Amino acid sequence: MTPFPVTVRGLGLGLPAGVVTNDDLAKTLDTNDEWISARTGIRSRRVLEDDKALSHIAILAGKEALEESGVDPNDIHLTIVATVTPDTFMPATACRVAAALGCHQSGALDLNIACSGFLYAFITACAQIKSGLAQNVLVIGGDTLSRITNWEDRRTAVLFGDGAGAAVLSAGGPGELLGYDYGAKGHLSEALQITAGPSRPSDNPTDYKTQMDGRAVFRFATAAMVDSSRRSLAMAQLPLDKVDLVVPHQANLRIIESAAKKWGLPMEKVCVNLDKYGNVSAGSIPIALAEAKKEGRIKPGHHILLAGFGGGLSWGSVVLKWGNLC
Ligand code: UT7
């Protein structure tokens, strides 16, 4: 692919204040810090207050990204909120978020492909920009997985958290989209699903909560993330040793370490923050990206690989050359 000029001008974080540690969970669940830490790397997660919804943290993240970008909210042409936990099914959460942020000239849509959501939204934003339909796109990935977790199921309850991250993408350099890849294998969807929904109602409340075959998702995850990255890097014509930083989906430290081994990259080049936040689904990659930027781990000219997987079962990856605008 010919490198396409698109620049991330601003990044933002929206994190709930409430922290729930592994020890907190062990008070009500048959689990313990040792098991959770050893099997997942997670030590705590954030949980949103009961009286707030996804839009609250999506707006926090979007506001920070807009401020950092210097882009006038009225110059945002599209707002995408990637999430599996919208405030409501109507309106789209993106409509509430765009209105609250003053993005009054912006189209607004929610995008649901679970944990791969931010990557799909990022690629969609680039397509809008490349087609000339948009100059600036606000991409937010966020989830309140605490709302769709069965807190009595120790196999899933220890994994998930709430949070949002945002990026403002603008047409033109100095940044570049070098490669991308996404896909889904719907025939594997039962490994990670919620069986009830608006057009498939159920009398059983747990049908509205996340159900997962952890081992099946684990097997899928590493291969999907690594294979997708290879396709993106091939499109970018970039060898792995030229990647400066990888921002992977934060589901399980063992999955990330196994992927790093297959990539042949040292863990110093791989972002990990799941110890603090657990798996935040569509929020996981933008939160890790924004934190890496704040920590000074991303410099102008760096080659950044974003890679993830999730419900669908789905995957995605993006290779960027980082611009120097934010
Ligand atoms: O965004 C995508 C979302 N999901 C994922 O990425 C999840 C991918 N899968 C995983 O991360 C791992 O499979 C898990 C962390 C979910 C589970 O780890 P595992 O090493 O695959 O454990 P397991 O499911 O094989 O369970 C091992 C044992 C079982 O006990 P028995 O049958 O050996 O006696 C489980 O009942 O651990 C038990 N167990 C627990 N024990 C304490 C399962 N959950 C817990 C728990 N605390 N929370």
XYZ file of C-alpha atoms and ligand atoms in Angstrom:
374
model
C 0.000 0.000 0.000
C 1.187 3.532 -0.697
C 1.637 5.184 2.711
C -1.403 7.334 3.373
C -0.912 10.639 5.214
C -3.059 10.719 8.340
C -1.976 12.079 11.682
C -3.084 11.324 15.228
C -3.291 14.859 16.576
C -4.597 14.150 20.046
C -5.177 11.318 22.494
C -7.322 11.154 25.609
C -8.264 8.968 28.558
C -11.563 8.427 30.345
C -11.113 6.277 33.423
C -13.637 5.729 36.202
C -12.313 6.564 39.681
C -13.459 3.333 41.338
C -10.716 0.704 41.711
C -11.590 -2.950 42.418
C -8.626 -5.128 43.385
C -8.290 -8.889 43.123
C -8.586 -9.070 46.904
C -11.871 -7.148 46.703
C -13.221 -9.749 44.267
C -12.045 -12.601 46.484
C -14.419 -11.379 49.203
C -17.448 -12.473 47.184
C -16.063 -14.953 44.637
C -14.269 -18.288 44.973
C -11.003 -16.839 43.657
C -7.800 -15.253 44.903
C -5.132 -12.719 43.923
C -2.566 -15.453 43.304
C -4.709 -17.240 40.693
C -5.788 -14.046 38.922
C -2.287 -12.526 38.849
C -0.574 -15.714 37.705
C -3.132 -16.664 35.033
C -3.880 -13.204 33.662
C -1.470 -10.536 34.993
C -4.455 -8.488 36.197
C -4.245 -6.926 39.678
C -7.064 -4.404 39.635
C -9.681 -2.906 37.341
C -11.773 0.267 37.206
C -15.535 0.107 37.671
C -17.863 2.947 36.685
C -20.273 4.385 39.255
C -23.831 2.982 38.997
C -25.352 6.359 38.148
C -23.068 6.932 35.142
C -22.985 5.370 31.674
C -20.407 4.809 28.940
C -20.939 8.314 27.524
C -19.515 9.776 30.752
C -16.057 8.252 30.231
C -16.252 8.528 26.434
C -16.804 12.286 26.814
C -13.862 12.567 29.233
C -11.594 10.786 26.754
C -12.910 12.718 23.762
C -12.507 16.078 25.526
C -8.880 15.370 26.380
C -8.107 14.204 22.835
C -9.782 17.249 21.298
C -7.952 19.630 23.621
C -4.609 18.038 22.849
C -5.313 18.098 19.102
C -6.191 21.784 18.938
C -8.899 20.845 16.410
C -12.074 22.921 16.749
C -14.936 20.543 17.705
C -16.938 22.077 14.849
C -14.282 20.790 12.435
C -14.843 17.165 13.471
C -16.741 15.550 10.601
C -17.359 12.149 12.145
C -17.482 10.808 15.707
C -17.213 7.048 16.109
C -17.731 5.308 19.437
C -16.536 1.707 19.332
C -18.280 -0.195 22.095
C -20.235 -3.300 23.020
C -21.832 -1.442 25.952
C -23.569 1.674 24.583
C -25.608 3.805 27.019
C -28.719 2.742 25.105
C -29.437 1.212 21.714
C -31.044 4.470 20.607
C -29.649 7.022 20.272
C -26.171 5.853 19.396
C -23.816 6.840 22.220
C -21.766 8.733 19.622
C -24.712 11.166 19.210
C -24.660 12.020 22.931
C -20.877 12.255 22.961
C -20.619 14.471 19.855
C -23.289 16.815 21.243
C -21.611 17.063 24.650
C -18.236 17.819 23.045
C -19.624 20.521 20.757
C -19.005 18.501 17.580
C -22.101 19.996 15.987
C -21.064 19.387 12.352
C -20.189 15.752 13.004
C -21.799 12.548 11.828
C -22.110 10.068 14.672
C -22.084 6.306 14.791
C -21.490 3.475 17.219
C -19.447 0.522 16.025
C -19.704 -2.852 17.747
C -17.089 -5.491 17.142
C -16.239 -5.996 20.808
C -12.544 -5.817 21.737
C -11.468 -5.226 18.113
C -13.701 -2.144 18.033
C -11.083 0.587 18.286
C -9.044 -0.955 15.453
C -12.077 -1.270 13.174
C -13.064 2.315 14.063
C -9.539 3.570 13.396
C -9.483 1.884 9.974
C -12.985 3.223 9.207
C -11.847 6.735 10.168
C -8.839 6.437 7.850
C -11.123 5.301 5.022
C -13.395 8.316 5.552
C -10.389 10.613 5.517
C -8.811 8.948 2.504
C -12.059 9.201 0.530
C -12.208 12.923 1.260
C -15.512 12.637 3.153
C -13.875 13.766 6.402
C -10.917 15.914 7.345
C -10.977 15.178 11.077
C -12.477 12.164 12.836
C -12.881 11.599 16.561
C -12.423 7.903 17.311
C -13.364 6.711 20.790
C -13.088 3.163 22.067
C -14.690 2.444 25.396
C -16.613 -0.106 27.364
C -18.353 -0.640 30.676
C -17.885 -4.388 30.809
C -18.852 -4.373 34.491
C -22.445 -3.894 33.269
C -22.438 -7.081 31.181
C -20.418 -9.263 33.538
C -21.967 -12.074 35.556
C -20.383 -11.250 38.900
C -21.074 -14.778 40.144
C -19.001 -16.368 37.357
C -15.361 -16.413 38.445
C -14.226 -17.506 34.962
C -15.150 -14.096 33.542
C -15.716 -11.693 36.459
C -12.023 -11.383 37.280
C -11.056 -10.345 33.744
C -13.046 -7.269 32.842
C -13.094 -3.546 33.610
C -14.417 -0.171 32.469
C -12.685 2.683 30.641
C -12.379 4.666 27.432
C -9.670 6.133 25.225
C -9.885 8.536 22.296
C -7.891 9.736 19.288
C -8.368 12.650 16.904
C -7.294 11.683 13.382
C -6.675 14.348 10.755
C -6.008 14.273 7.026
C -2.410 14.914 6.030
C 1.054 14.303 7.444
C 3.436 14.071 9.107
C 1.855 10.814 10.304
C 1.127 7.927 7.930
C -1.067 4.861 7.830
C 1.279 2.207 6.460
C -0.771 -0.965 6.741
C -3.929 -2.472 8.189
C -5.828 -5.709 8.438
C -9.108 -6.789 9.977
C -11.482 -9.712 9.856
C -13.859 -12.004 11.712
C -14.720 -15.690 11.939
C -18.410 -15.727 12.830
C -18.524 -19.513 13.004
C -16.392 -19.248 16.176
C -18.686 -16.663 17.799
C -19.971 -18.990 20.524
C -16.568 -18.885 22.232
C -17.324 -15.331 23.421
C -20.905 -14.138 23.362
C -23.969 -12.642 24.975
C -26.841 -14.859 23.920
C -29.732 -12.417 24.475
C -30.277 -8.978 22.962
C -32.864 -6.443 21.762
C -34.212 -8.718 19.017
C -33.440 -11.962 20.832
C -34.952 -11.435 24.300
C -34.621 -13.921 27.139
C -36.245 -14.425 30.537
C -32.920 -15.502 31.958
C -30.916 -12.469 33.211
C -27.571 -14.260 32.797
C -28.258 -14.522 29.037
C -27.582 -10.767 28.974
C -24.111 -11.286 30.468
C -20.817 -12.270 28.841
C -20.233 -15.992 28.409
C -16.835 -17.237 27.388
C -14.943 -20.402 26.626
C -11.653 -18.997 27.924
C -9.420 -21.720 26.533
C -10.937 -21.455 23.027
C -10.506 -17.669 23.013
C -6.963 -18.050 24.326
C -6.068 -20.438 21.481
C -7.577 -18.088 18.893
C -6.116 -14.899 20.353
C -2.384 -15.235 19.901
C -2.616 -16.660 16.386
C -5.173 -14.048 15.267
C -3.169 -11.126 16.624
C 0.155 -12.355 15.258
C -1.187 -13.366 11.825
C -3.050 -10.080 11.415
C 0.055 -8.096 12.386
C 2.099 -9.988 9.808
C -0.412 -9.071 7.088
C -0.399 -5.396 8.152
C 3.385 -5.307 8.287
C 3.613 -6.988 4.874
C 1.301 -4.287 3.489
C 3.526 -1.682 5.148
C 6.632 -3.419 3.785
C 8.029 -3.044 7.278
C 10.118 -5.760 8.946
C 9.244 -6.526 12.566
C 12.579 -5.253 13.849
C 11.634 -1.782 12.592
C 8.598 -1.680 14.902
C 9.320 0.695 17.792
C 6.270 -0.045 19.917
C 3.413 -2.530 19.906
C 0.122 -1.659 21.563
C -1.741 -4.964 21.864
C -5.227 -5.641 23.182
C -4.966 -6.035 26.942
C -6.751 -9.302 27.714
C -4.178 -11.557 29.324
C -0.449 -11.074 29.945
C 0.208 -14.652 28.839
C -1.398 -13.919 25.443
C 0.712 -10.765 25.055
C 3.937 -12.537 26.072
C 3.240 -15.399 23.705
C 2.588 -12.942 20.843
C 5.788 -11.000 21.658
C 7.732 -14.255 21.445
C 6.211 -15.052 18.048
C 6.908 -11.513 16.838
C 10.464 -11.917 18.128
C 10.160 -8.614 19.982
C 11.389 -7.907 23.528
C 8.661 -7.050 26.044
C 10.204 -3.550 26.422
C 8.705 -2.790 23.013
C 5.235 -3.981 24.040
C 2.756 -1.900 26.067
C 1.168 -3.615 29.054
C -1.271 -1.913 31.424
C -3.745 -4.720 32.066
C -2.372 -5.069 35.591
C -4.171 -1.777 36.391
C -7.267 -1.990 34.187
C -7.971 -5.606 33.229
C -9.613 -6.154 29.857
C -11.505 -2.999 28.839
C -12.567 -4.352 25.427
C -12.717 -1.503 22.857
C -11.136 0.835 25.419
C -8.062 -1.267 25.906
C -5.892 -0.205 22.928
C -6.649 3.548 22.980
C -6.063 3.679 26.758
C -2.714 1.919 26.379
C -1.813 4.151 23.415
C -2.649 7.359 25.306
C -0.689 6.188 28.350
C 2.329 5.238 26.217
C 2.274 8.727 24.693
C 2.059 10.366 28.138
C 4.991 8.225 29.306
C 7.133 9.474 26.398
C 7.332 6.035 24.774
C 6.102 7.325 21.399
C 8.316 9.688 19.419
C 7.935 11.348 15.999
C 8.893 8.920 13.245
C 8.257 5.834 15.379
C 6.604 2.841 13.767
C 3.678 1.795 15.948
C 1.801 -1.491 15.642
C -1.708 -1.724 17.135
C -3.065 -5.284 17.286
C -6.044 -6.954 18.874
C -8.746 -9.611 18.845
C -12.095 -10.178 20.459
C -15.720 -11.267 20.225
C -16.829 -12.224 16.755
C -14.403 -13.859 16.904
C -12.616 -10.913 15.334
C -9.211 -9.338 14.929
C -7.520 -6.227 13.629
C -4.172 -4.495 13.335
C -2.802 -1.168 12.163
C 0.747 -0.027 11.344
C 1.412 3.695 11.734
C 4.290 6.051 11.288
C 3.816 8.488 14.126
C 3.603 12.185 13.249
C 4.901 14.900 15.531
C 1.742 16.897 16.100
C 0.799 15.483 19.480
O -10.959 -9.817 24.889
C -11.062 -11.187 24.687
C -11.623 -11.779 25.908
N -11.151 -12.943 26.489
C -9.897 -13.447 26.551
O -8.957 -13.003 25.980
C -9.741 -14.638 27.434
C -8.735 -15.639 26.922
N -8.581 -16.735 27.901
C -7.893 -16.529 29.040
O -7.380 -15.454 29.305
C -7.746 -17.712 29.979
O -8.253 -18.869 29.350
C -8.473 -17.496 31.348
C -7.747 -16.464 32.165
C -9.922 -17.074 31.116
C -8.479 -18.799 32.151
O -7.136 -19.259 32.322
P -6.777 -20.789 32.021
O -5.344 -20.960 32.355
O -7.202 -21.078 30.612
O -7.648 -21.547 33.086
P -8.768 -22.660 32.855
O -9.999 -22.062 32.278
O -8.147 -23.806 32.158
O -9.086 -23.073 34.350
C -8.113 -23.703 35.176
C -8.710 -23.908 36.548
C -10.098 -24.536 36.509
O -10.190 -25.417 37.620
P -10.019 -27.011 37.406
O -11.075 -27.402 36.429
O -8.625 -27.188 36.864
O -10.204 -27.544 38.789
C -11.044 -23.392 36.718
O -12.261 -23.761 37.332
O -8.884 -22.645 37.191
C -10.228 -22.535 37.671
N -10.608 -21.134 37.645
C -10.354 -20.275 38.652
N -9.793 -20.463 39.868
C -9.684 -19.376 40.662
C -11.206 -20.451 36.617
N -11.354 -19.168 36.982
C -10.847 -19.033 38.230
C -10.716 -17.959 39.113
N -10.137 -18.170 40.311
N -11.138 -16.708 38.791
